[in-house]
């Protein structure tokens, strides 16, 4: 249906061409002199022969008949014999055309000869110049064609311009900072497709700006807690030099470094840029290496994907850290398989699991499950780990989701 606009323009132009042909035909029909037709002249000639005296009659009788005919028509009439000799004339004599029985221009006027059944010819030239009438009629037809073309093209052109003007206004509003600016989709042509693309882009921009605003707001809140703890710890450390307190300060500093790194990574992944340097990644080797580092179990066959190795390693590491954090008593399990062209990577744990109502929320930046707040000493997570997992998966053409594990626990499945 994206060709609707093209069809509108094409059919409009086609209609104009058809009207042009019709108008030219009508103009020609109105301007041509049908009396120049052979059959028409022959029929009129037979009638005139009935009115004229017979051949060989005195010229005076023919002149009298022409005088009576002149009372009903305006023009000059000349009667010629079969040999081309002038018999009688109404008004100044007319020349006999060389091509007899055919209309032709002669002497600045439009005259035509009518053959009579007895061999004589009647030449008639009206006082009115039919050639001028023909020209005027033809020009009038062309003028009418121009008017029809202008009137027919105006509604379509104006409709297209108005739709583009509305789209332009919404684009300017978006550029001025109105992120909620949208344009109404009208029709199913290219302009409607452009409006849909604009709305989609505007929604994406609004989502990106909103996510960035939420991330910065949450990050500013998250940074206050470790900074406050560091400030108090430094004051106490200066007083008694407690080694345990020093370790807490170092731990808070590590948390800050990790938070800053994850915020920067999340900001980069939130852009519209796609990976520029893709490489073939052996997921089996990558998962086995990360499992060995984290003390997790691994089971899976070979799987290869195109992507960024550093980001995919971060994805697996975040899932393993999440499993270790929520199920510290048992090792996590990594499963890897290929189904219908997709590499499915699962990280399973035996922790408390995730309620169904929260399985989507946990992928939001800085989301904390109910009952686990920042003041809890064992909750070192900064709330970006699982959000980065989903962003990395989607950057590689896949997705991430949380599922319940049979027998208890959680299963995080990533498709690539």
Tab-separated table of C-alpha atoms in Angstrom:
chain	number	residue	atom	x	y	z
A	1	UNK	CA	0.000	0.000	0.000
A	2	UNK	CA	3.057	2.263	0.035
A	3	UNK	CA	2.480	3.000	-3.645
A	4	UNK	CA	-0.850	4.741	-3.034
A	5	UNK	CA	0.661	8.208	-3.421
A	6	UNK	CA	2.292	7.233	-6.690
A	7	UNK	CA	-1.008	5.878	-7.967
A	8	UNK	CA	-2.823	9.068	-7.021
A	9	UNK	CA	-0.382	11.206	-8.984
A	10	UNK	CA	-0.293	8.774	-11.897
A	11	UNK	CA	-4.073	8.490	-12.182
A	12	UNK	CA	-4.426	12.256	-11.933
A	13	UNK	CA	-2.008	12.776	-14.798
A	14	UNK	CA	-3.735	10.035	-16.766
A	15	UNK	CA	-7.077	11.742	-16.258
A	16	UNK	CA	-5.612	15.019	-17.478
A	17	UNK	CA	-4.326	13.317	-20.616
A	18	UNK	CA	-7.729	11.749	-21.253
A	19	UNK	CA	-9.426	15.113	-20.809
A	20	UNK	CA	-6.915	16.657	-23.181
A	21	UNK	CA	-7.728	14.122	-25.875
A	22	UNK	CA	-11.468	14.561	-25.357
A	23	UNK	CA	-11.279	18.341	-25.438
A	24	UNK	CA	-9.105	18.357	-28.547
A	25	UNK	CA	-11.552	16.015	-30.252
A	26	UNK	CA	-14.495	18.214	-29.233
A	27	UNK	CA	-12.667	21.325	-30.395
A	28	UNK	CA	-11.883	19.767	-33.731
A	29	UNK	CA	-15.467	18.654	-34.162
A	30	UNK	CA	-16.833	22.084	-33.313
A	31	UNK	CA	-14.364	23.954	-35.511
A	32	UNK	CA	-14.419	21.795	-38.636
A	33	UNK	CA	-16.796	22.667	-41.485
A	34	UNK	CA	-18.947	19.619	-42.036
A	35	UNK	CA	-20.280	21.172	-45.238
A	36	UNK	CA	-16.934	20.386	-46.828
A	37	UNK	CA	-17.758	16.716	-46.694
A	38	UNK	CA	-18.320	15.141	-50.079
A	39	UNK	CA	-21.530	13.361	-49.194
A	40	UNK	CA	-22.960	16.446	-47.529
A	41	UNK	CA	-22.110	18.642	-50.544
A	42	UNK	CA	-23.511	16.095	-52.957
A	43	UNK	CA	-26.800	16.006	-51.050
A	44	UNK	CA	-27.040	19.793	-50.928
A	45	UNK	CA	-26.070	19.888	-54.588
A	46	UNK	CA	-29.050	17.674	-55.470
A	47	UNK	CA	-31.388	20.056	-53.653
A	48	UNK	CA	-29.861	23.092	-55.297
A	49	UNK	CA	-30.241	21.403	-58.706
A	50	UNK	CA	-33.972	21.084	-58.040
A	51	UNK	CA	-34.190	24.813	-57.311
A	52	UNK	CA	-32.042	25.996	-60.238
A	53	UNK	CA	-33.432	26.232	-63.737
A	54	UNK	CA	-32.481	23.292	-65.947
A	55	UNK	CA	-29.280	23.373	-67.982
A	56	UNK	CA	-29.675	25.521	-71.105
A	57	UNK	CA	-32.194	27.868	-69.434
A	58	UNK	CA	-31.623	31.590	-69.999
A	59	UNK	CA	-29.101	33.127	-67.565
A	60	UNK	CA	-31.780	35.609	-66.450
A	61	UNK	CA	-33.791	32.797	-64.855
A	62	UNK	CA	-30.699	31.578	-62.979
A	63	UNK	CA	-29.950	35.138	-61.796
A	64	UNK	CA	-33.535	35.527	-60.555
A	65	UNK	CA	-33.301	32.266	-58.618
A	66	UNK	CA	-30.006	33.367	-57.024
A	67	UNK	CA	-31.589	36.696	-56.028
A	68	UNK	CA	-34.383	34.864	-54.246
A	69	UNK	CA	-31.795	32.572	-52.525
A	70	UNK	CA	-29.782	35.622	-51.455
A	71	UNK	CA	-32.735	36.756	-49.361
A	72	UNK	CA	-32.172	33.751	-47.051
A	73	UNK	CA	-28.357	33.364	-46.993
A	74	UNK	CA	-25.545	35.840	-46.690
A	75	UNK	CA	-22.636	35.289	-48.984
A	76	UNK	CA	-21.602	35.049	-52.614
A	77	UNK	CA	-22.816	32.308	-54.932
A	78	UNK	CA	-21.582	31.514	-58.446
A	79	UNK	CA	-22.954	28.858	-60.814
A	80	UNK	CA	-20.616	27.281	-63.381
A	81	UNK	CA	-21.437	25.026	-66.289
A	82	UNK	CA	-20.079	21.563	-66.840
A	83	UNK	CA	-17.204	23.039	-68.861
A	84	UNK	CA	-16.331	25.554	-66.155
A	85	UNK	CA	-17.954	28.571	-67.767
A	86	UNK	CA	-19.723	31.097	-65.508
A	87	UNK	CA	-23.503	30.966	-65.890
A	88	UNK	CA	-24.723	33.291	-63.118
A	89	UNK	CA	-23.493	34.894	-59.898
A	90	UNK	CA	-24.881	36.434	-56.715
A	91	UNK	CA	-22.435	39.203	-55.932
A	92	UNK	CA	-19.004	39.389	-57.523
A	93	UNK	CA	-18.180	36.133	-59.331
A	94	UNK	CA	-16.185	33.551	-57.408
A	95	UNK	CA	-13.390	31.535	-58.978
A	96	UNK	CA	-14.042	27.890	-59.602
A	97	UNK	CA	-11.581	25.852	-57.496
A	98	UNK	CA	-9.269	23.567	-59.385
A	99	UNK	CA	-10.184	20.757	-56.997
A	100	UNK	CA	-13.870	20.847	-57.588
A	101	UNK	CA	-16.333	19.462	-55.119
A	102	UNK	CA	-13.980	20.161	-52.221
A	103	UNK	CA	-13.690	22.982	-49.713
A	104	UNK	CA	-10.581	25.167	-50.019
A	105	UNK	CA	-9.290	28.625	-49.224
A	106	UNK	CA	-9.455	31.013	-52.097
A	107	UNK	CA	-8.974	34.747	-52.317
A	108	UNK	CA	-8.748	35.352	-48.593
A	109	UNK	CA	-12.050	33.636	-47.726
A	110	UNK	CA	-13.332	30.149	-47.181
A	111	UNK	CA	-15.278	28.818	-50.175
A	112	UNK	CA	-16.356	25.425	-51.355
A	113	UNK	CA	-17.836	23.930	-54.552
A	114	UNK	CA	-20.910	21.720	-54.691
A	115	UNK	CA	-21.274	19.365	-57.658
A	116	UNK	CA	-24.741	19.134	-59.222
A	117	UNK	CA	-26.062	15.921	-60.746
A	118	UNK	CA	-26.216	17.558	-64.190
A	119	UNK	CA	-22.472	18.385	-64.175
A	120	UNK	CA	-22.753	22.018	-63.121
A	121	UNK	CA	-21.017	23.407	-60.011
A	122	UNK	CA	-22.144	25.893	-57.415
A	123	UNK	CA	-19.424	27.791	-55.528
A	124	UNK	CA	-20.441	29.376	-52.226
A	125	UNK	CA	-18.467	31.658	-49.934
A	126	UNK	CA	-20.189	32.808	-46.727
A	127	UNK	CA	-19.622	36.293	-45.436
A	128	UNK	CA	-18.518	34.804	-42.090
A	129	UNK	CA	-14.910	33.598	-41.935
A	130	UNK	CA	-15.183	30.050	-40.634
A	131	UNK	CA	-11.389	29.803	-40.294
A	132	UNK	CA	-11.430	32.468	-37.596
A	133	UNK	CA	-14.163	30.612	-35.758
A	134	UNK	CA	-12.132	27.438	-35.955
A	135	UNK	CA	-9.060	29.118	-34.459
A	136	UNK	CA	-11.041	30.743	-31.654
A	137	UNK	CA	-12.751	27.451	-30.818
A	138	UNK	CA	-9.449	25.607	-30.715
A	139	UNK	CA	-7.864	28.220	-28.453
A	140	UNK	CA	-10.908	28.137	-26.194
A	141	UNK	CA	-10.568	24.347	-25.914
A	142	UNK	CA	-6.908	24.698	-24.927
A	143	UNK	CA	-7.796	27.338	-22.348
A	144	UNK	CA	-10.490	25.065	-20.955
A	145	UNK	CA	-7.929	22.243	-20.780
A	146	UNK	CA	-5.571	24.442	-18.768
A	147	UNK	CA	-8.364	25.337	-16.352
A	148	UNK	CA	-9.376	21.693	-15.929
A	149	UNK	CA	-5.754	20.648	-15.308
A	150	UNK	CA	-5.250	23.394	-12.735
A	151	UNK	CA	-8.517	22.672	-10.935
A	152	UNK	CA	-7.917	18.915	-10.949
A	153	UNK	CA	-4.337	19.086	-9.679
A	154	UNK	CA	-4.966	21.656	-6.955
A	155	UNK	CA	-6.872	19.482	-4.394
A	156	UNK	CA	-4.306	16.686	-4.552
A	157	UNK	CA	-1.349	19.043	-4.351
A	158	UNK	CA	-2.891	21.002	-1.512
A	159	UNK	CA	-3.708	17.826	0.420
A	160	UNK	CA	-0.129	16.591	0.141
A	161	UNK	CA	1.305	19.969	1.121
A	162	UNK	CA	-0.932	20.244	4.178
A	163	UNK	CA	0.101	16.798	5.411
A	164	UNK	CA	3.760	17.677	4.936
A	165	UNK	CA	3.231	20.987	6.736
A	166	UNK	CA	1.723	19.185	9.725
A	167	UNK	CA	4.634	16.748	9.749
A	168	UNK	CA	7.088	19.634	9.558
A	169	UNK	CA	5.396	21.312	12.515
A	170	UNK	CA	5.719	18.176	14.635
A	171	UNK	CA	9.385	17.777	13.663
A	172	UNK	CA	10.048	21.365	14.720
A	173	UNK	CA	8.197	20.779	17.996
A	174	UNK	CA	10.345	17.707	18.693
A	175	UNK	CA	13.471	19.694	17.899
A	176	UNK	CA	12.309	22.419	20.295
A	177	UNK	CA	12.179	19.904	23.158
A	178	UNK	CA	8.609	18.587	23.062
A	179	UNK	CA	9.434	14.885	23.288
A	180	UNK	CA	5.727	13.991	23.296
A	181	UNK	CA	5.250	15.472	19.800
A	182	UNK	CA	3.547	13.011	17.459
A	183	UNK	CA	1.910	13.349	14.057
A	184	UNK	CA	-1.428	11.854	13.045
A	185	UNK	CA	-1.053	9.063	10.497
A	186	UNK	CA	-3.383	9.714	7.549
A	187	UNK	CA	-3.773	7.212	4.728
A	188	UNK	CA	-1.473	4.391	3.690
A	189	UNK	CA	0.921	6.073	1.259
A	190	UNK	CA	4.545	7.173	1.567
A	191	UNK	CA	3.684	10.239	3.644
A	192	UNK	CA	1.791	8.034	6.101
A	193	UNK	CA	4.820	5.722	6.277
A	194	UNK	CA	6.998	8.770	6.937
A	195	UNK	CA	4.646	9.845	9.736
A	196	UNK	CA	4.834	6.366	11.293
A	197	UNK	CA	8.632	6.450	11.075
A	198	UNK	CA	8.676	9.855	12.734
A	199	UNK	CA	6.412	8.651	15.547
A	200	UNK	CA	8.580	5.583	16.058
A	201	UNK	CA	11.737	7.686	16.140
A	202	UNK	CA	10.123	10.180	18.528
A	203	UNK	CA	9.087	7.353	20.873
A	204	UNK	CA	12.602	5.944	20.778
A	205	UNK	CA	14.122	9.358	21.524
A	206	UNK	CA	11.659	9.957	24.346
A	207	UNK	CA	12.435	6.528	25.806
A	208	UNK	CA	16.186	7.095	25.555
A	209	UNK	CA	16.017	10.528	27.160
A	210	UNK	CA	13.675	9.223	29.859
A	211	UNK	CA	15.940	6.268	30.568
A	212	UNK	CA	18.957	8.527	30.743
A	213	UNK	CA	17.147	10.909	33.081
A	214	UNK	CA	16.039	8.052	35.333
A	215	UNK	CA	19.511	6.519	35.290
A	216	UNK	CA	21.197	9.755	36.292
A	217	UNK	CA	18.622	10.438	38.990
A	218	UNK	CA	18.987	6.943	40.426
A	219	UNK	CA	22.782	7.078	40.105
A	220	UNK	CA	22.937	10.331	42.035
A	221	UNK	CA	20.902	8.716	44.802
A	222	UNK	CA	23.001	5.553	44.819
A	223	UNK	CA	26.241	7.504	44.983
A	224	UNK	CA	25.188	9.405	48.094
A	225	UNK	CA	25.143	6.307	50.330
A	226	UNK	CA	28.717	5.031	49.743
A	227	UNK	CA	30.033	8.578	49.723
A	228	UNK	CA	28.406	9.263	53.080
A	229	UNK	CA	29.842	6.034	54.471
A	230	UNK	CA	33.284	6.884	53.179
A	231	UNK	CA	33.080	10.365	54.691
A	232	UNK	CA	32.166	8.979	58.124
A	233	UNK	CA	34.709	6.174	57.854
A	234	UNK	CA	37.504	8.536	56.980
A	235	UNK	CA	36.662	10.661	60.015
A	236	UNK	CA	36.669	7.609	62.292
A	237	UNK	CA	39.743	6.148	60.647
A	238	UNK	CA	41.655	9.267	61.414
A	239	UNK	CA	40.820	8.774	65.099
A	240	UNK	CA	41.565	5.099	65.817
A	241	UNK	CA	43.046	3.572	62.627
A	242	UNK	CA	40.774	0.480	62.782
A	243	UNK	CA	41.895	-2.087	60.111
A	244	UNK	CA	38.354	-3.400	59.690
A	245	UNK	CA	37.160	0.110	59.035
A	246	UNK	CA	39.875	0.554	56.458
A	247	UNK	CA	38.609	-2.563	54.649
A	248	UNK	CA	35.084	-1.178	54.640
A	249	UNK	CA	36.360	2.047	53.081
A	250	UNK	CA	38.213	0.084	50.417
A	251	UNK	CA	35.073	-1.966	49.758
A	252	UNK	CA	32.953	1.179	49.356
A	253	UNK	CA	35.494	2.619	46.979
A	254	UNK	CA	35.316	-0.587	44.913
A	255	UNK	CA	31.525	-0.249	44.865
A	256	UNK	CA	31.853	3.299	43.556
A	257	UNK	CA	34.295	2.210	40.846
A	258	UNK	CA	31.966	-0.609	39.798
A	259	UNK	CA	28.955	1.708	39.771
A	260	UNK	CA	30.702	4.310	37.639
A	261	UNK	CA	31.887	1.655	35.188
A	262	UNK	CA	28.419	0.145	34.835
A	263	UNK	CA	26.777	3.573	34.431
A	264	UNK	CA	29.188	4.421	31.611
A	265	UNK	CA	28.586	1.045	29.959
A	266	UNK	CA	24.811	1.390	30.304
A	267	UNK	CA	24.969	4.861	28.782
A	268	UNK	CA	26.936	3.564	25.791
A	269	UNK	CA	24.581	0.640	25.243
A	270	UNK	CA	21.548	2.955	25.373
A	271	UNK	CA	22.607	4.755	22.204
A	272	UNK	CA	21.402	3.819	18.745
A	273	UNK	CA	24.859	2.719	17.651
A	274	UNK	CA	25.286	-0.856	16.544
A	275	UNK	CA	28.470	-2.912	17.069
A	276	UNK	CA	31.133	-1.821	14.596
A	277	UNK	CA	33.818	-4.446	15.209
A	278	UNK	CA	32.147	-7.858	15.223
A	279	UNK	CA	34.074	-11.059	15.733
A	280	UNK	CA	33.151	-14.692	15.852
A	281	UNK	CA	32.842	-15.695	19.499
A	282	UNK	CA	33.111	-19.288	20.732
A	283	UNK	CA	30.401	-19.201	23.392
A	284	UNK	CA	31.319	-22.651	24.673
A	285	UNK	CA	34.870	-21.581	25.497
A	286	UNK	CA	33.709	-18.223	26.883
A	287	UNK	CA	31.118	-19.798	29.202
A	288	UNK	CA	33.511	-22.518	30.349
A	289	UNK	CA	36.145	-19.903	31.229
A	290	UNK	CA	33.686	-17.721	33.167
A	291	UNK	CA	32.251	-20.769	34.956
A	292	UNK	CA	35.725	-21.835	36.062
A	293	UNK	CA	36.471	-18.311	37.303
A	294	UNK	CA	33.262	-18.168	39.351
A	295	UNK	CA	33.316	-21.803	40.533
A	296	UNK	CA	30.116	-22.620	38.621
A	297	UNK	CA	29.183	-25.763	36.719
A	298	UNK	CA	28.985	-25.794	32.931
A	299	UNK	CA	27.145	-28.089	30.534
A	300	UNK	CA	26.667	-27.392	26.850
A	301	UNK	CA	27.724	-28.028	23.295
A	302	UNK	CA	29.515	-25.807	20.782
A	303	UNK	CA	27.926	-22.515	19.795
A	304	UNK	CA	29.357	-19.614	17.809
A	305	UNK	CA	27.925	-16.110	17.436
A	306	UNK	CA	29.068	-12.820	15.955
A	307	UNK	CA	29.470	-10.047	18.488
A	308	UNK	CA	31.724	-8.238	20.910
A	309	UNK	CA	33.595	-10.679	23.100
A	310	UNK	CA	34.150	-8.235	25.959
A	311	UNK	CA	30.437	-7.462	26.233
A	312	UNK	CA	29.385	-11.118	26.026
A	313	UNK	CA	31.890	-12.003	28.749
A	314	UNK	CA	30.414	-9.202	30.859
A	315	UNK	CA	26.928	-10.624	30.263
A	316	UNK	CA	27.900	-14.084	31.538
A	317	UNK	CA	29.843	-12.610	34.463
A	318	UNK	CA	26.912	-10.461	35.590
A	319	UNK	CA	24.582	-13.466	35.539
A	320	UNK	CA	27.039	-15.543	37.553
A	321	UNK	CA	27.562	-12.706	40.073
A	322	UNK	CA	23.787	-12.371	40.404
A	323	UNK	CA	23.442	-16.126	41.054
A	324	UNK	CA	26.285	-16.100	43.594
A	325	UNK	CA	24.740	-13.128	45.362
A	326	UNK	CA	21.256	-14.633	45.716
A	327	UNK	CA	22.241	-18.304	46.127
A	328	UNK	CA	25.598	-18.302	47.932
A	329	UNK	CA	25.221	-21.812	49.276
A	330	UNK	CA	25.220	-23.679	45.956
A	331	UNK	CA	27.173	-23.291	42.722
A	332	UNK	CA	25.380	-21.872	39.708
A	333	UNK	CA	24.939	-23.874	36.522
A	334	UNK	CA	25.526	-22.619	32.966
A	335	UNK	CA	23.724	-24.405	30.155
A	336	UNK	CA	24.387	-23.710	26.464
A	337	UNK	CA	22.519	-25.069	23.452
A	338	UNK	CA	21.519	-24.107	19.913
A	339	UNK	CA	17.874	-24.140	18.820
A	340	UNK	CA	16.639	-23.031	15.377
A	341	UNK	CA	19.628	-20.820	14.738
A	342	UNK	CA	19.581	-19.220	18.199
A	343	UNK	CA	22.197	-19.748	20.888
A	344	UNK	CA	20.397	-20.183	24.208
A	345	UNK	CA	22.469	-19.484	27.293
A	346	UNK	CA	20.952	-20.232	30.698
A	347	UNK	CA	22.317	-19.483	34.167
A	348	UNK	CA	20.465	-21.403	36.889
A	349	UNK	CA	20.691	-21.101	40.655
A	350	UNK	CA	19.007	-22.594	43.743
A	351	UNK	CA	18.208	-19.307	45.404
A	352	UNK	CA	14.780	-18.076	46.533
A	353	UNK	CA	13.695	-17.406	42.965
A	354	UNK	CA	11.957	-14.335	41.560
A	355	UNK	CA	8.212	-13.751	41.960
A	356	UNK	CA	6.393	-13.651	38.635
A	357	UNK	CA	5.313	-10.027	39.162
A	358	UNK	CA	8.957	-8.918	39.388
A	359	UNK	CA	10.516	-10.932	36.553
A	360	UNK	CA	10.412	-7.942	34.203
A	361	UNK	CA	11.145	-5.260	36.785
A	362	UNK	CA	14.463	-6.808	37.787
A	363	UNK	CA	15.845	-5.845	34.374
A	364	UNK	CA	15.160	-2.165	35.065
A	365	UNK	CA	18.133	-0.008	36.084
A	366	UNK	CA	18.595	0.322	39.854
A	367	UNK	CA	15.534	-1.763	40.628
A	368	UNK	CA	15.619	-3.314	44.090
A	369	UNK	CA	13.270	-6.081	45.088
A	370	UNK	CA	10.877	-5.406	47.911
A	371	UNK	CA	12.549	-6.073	51.268
A	372	UNK	CA	16.113	-5.611	50.020
A	373	UNK	CA	17.201	-2.017	50.537
A	374	UNK	CA	20.489	-0.198	50.307
A	375	UNK	CA	20.980	-0.187	54.089
A	376	UNK	CA	21.303	-3.991	54.166
A	377	UNK	CA	24.950	-4.723	54.577
A	378	UNK	CA	24.996	-7.873	52.415
A	379	UNK	CA	23.282	-6.221	49.440
A	380	UNK	CA	26.214	-4.868	47.474
A	381	UNK	CA	24.468	-4.837	44.143
A	382	UNK	CA	24.118	-1.452	42.469
A	383	UNK	CA	21.069	-2.412	40.388
A	384	UNK	CA	22.618	-2.319	36.913
A	385	UNK	CA	23.853	-5.894	36.465
A	386	UNK	CA	20.703	-7.453	35.019
A	387	UNK	CA	19.848	-4.280	33.107
A	388	UNK	CA	23.223	-4.554	31.355
A	389	UNK	CA	22.549	-8.226	30.621
A	390	UNK	CA	19.389	-7.353	28.694
A	391	UNK	CA	21.011	-4.400	26.916
A	392	UNK	CA	23.957	-6.521	25.775
A	393	UNK	CA	21.641	-9.315	24.615
A	394	UNK	CA	19.487	-6.918	22.594
A	395	UNK	CA	22.570	-5.265	21.156
A	396	UNK	CA	23.444	-8.689	19.729
A	397	UNK	CA	19.982	-9.265	18.257
A	398	UNK	CA	18.631	-11.305	21.149
A	399	UNK	CA	16.934	-10.806	24.502
A	400	UNK	CA	17.017	-11.869	28.142
A	401	UNK	CA	14.265	-13.104	30.429
A	402	UNK	CA	13.816	-14.586	33.879
A	403	UNK	CA	12.085	-17.962	34.342
A	404	UNK	CA	11.426	-20.193	37.329
A	405	UNK	CA	13.734	-23.199	37.753
A	406	UNK	CA	12.233	-26.593	38.228
A	407	UNK	CA	12.826	-27.676	41.822
A	408	UNK	CA	13.296	-24.117	43.070
A	409	UNK	CA	15.480	-21.219	42.168
A	410	UNK	CA	15.761	-18.932	39.168
A	411	UNK	CA	16.705	-19.426	35.522
A	412	UNK	CA	18.002	-16.511	33.459
A	413	UNK	CA	17.802	-17.315	29.745
A	414	UNK	CA	19.603	-15.265	27.091
A	415	UNK	CA	19.018	-15.779	23.380
A	416	UNK	CA	21.703	-14.672	20.904
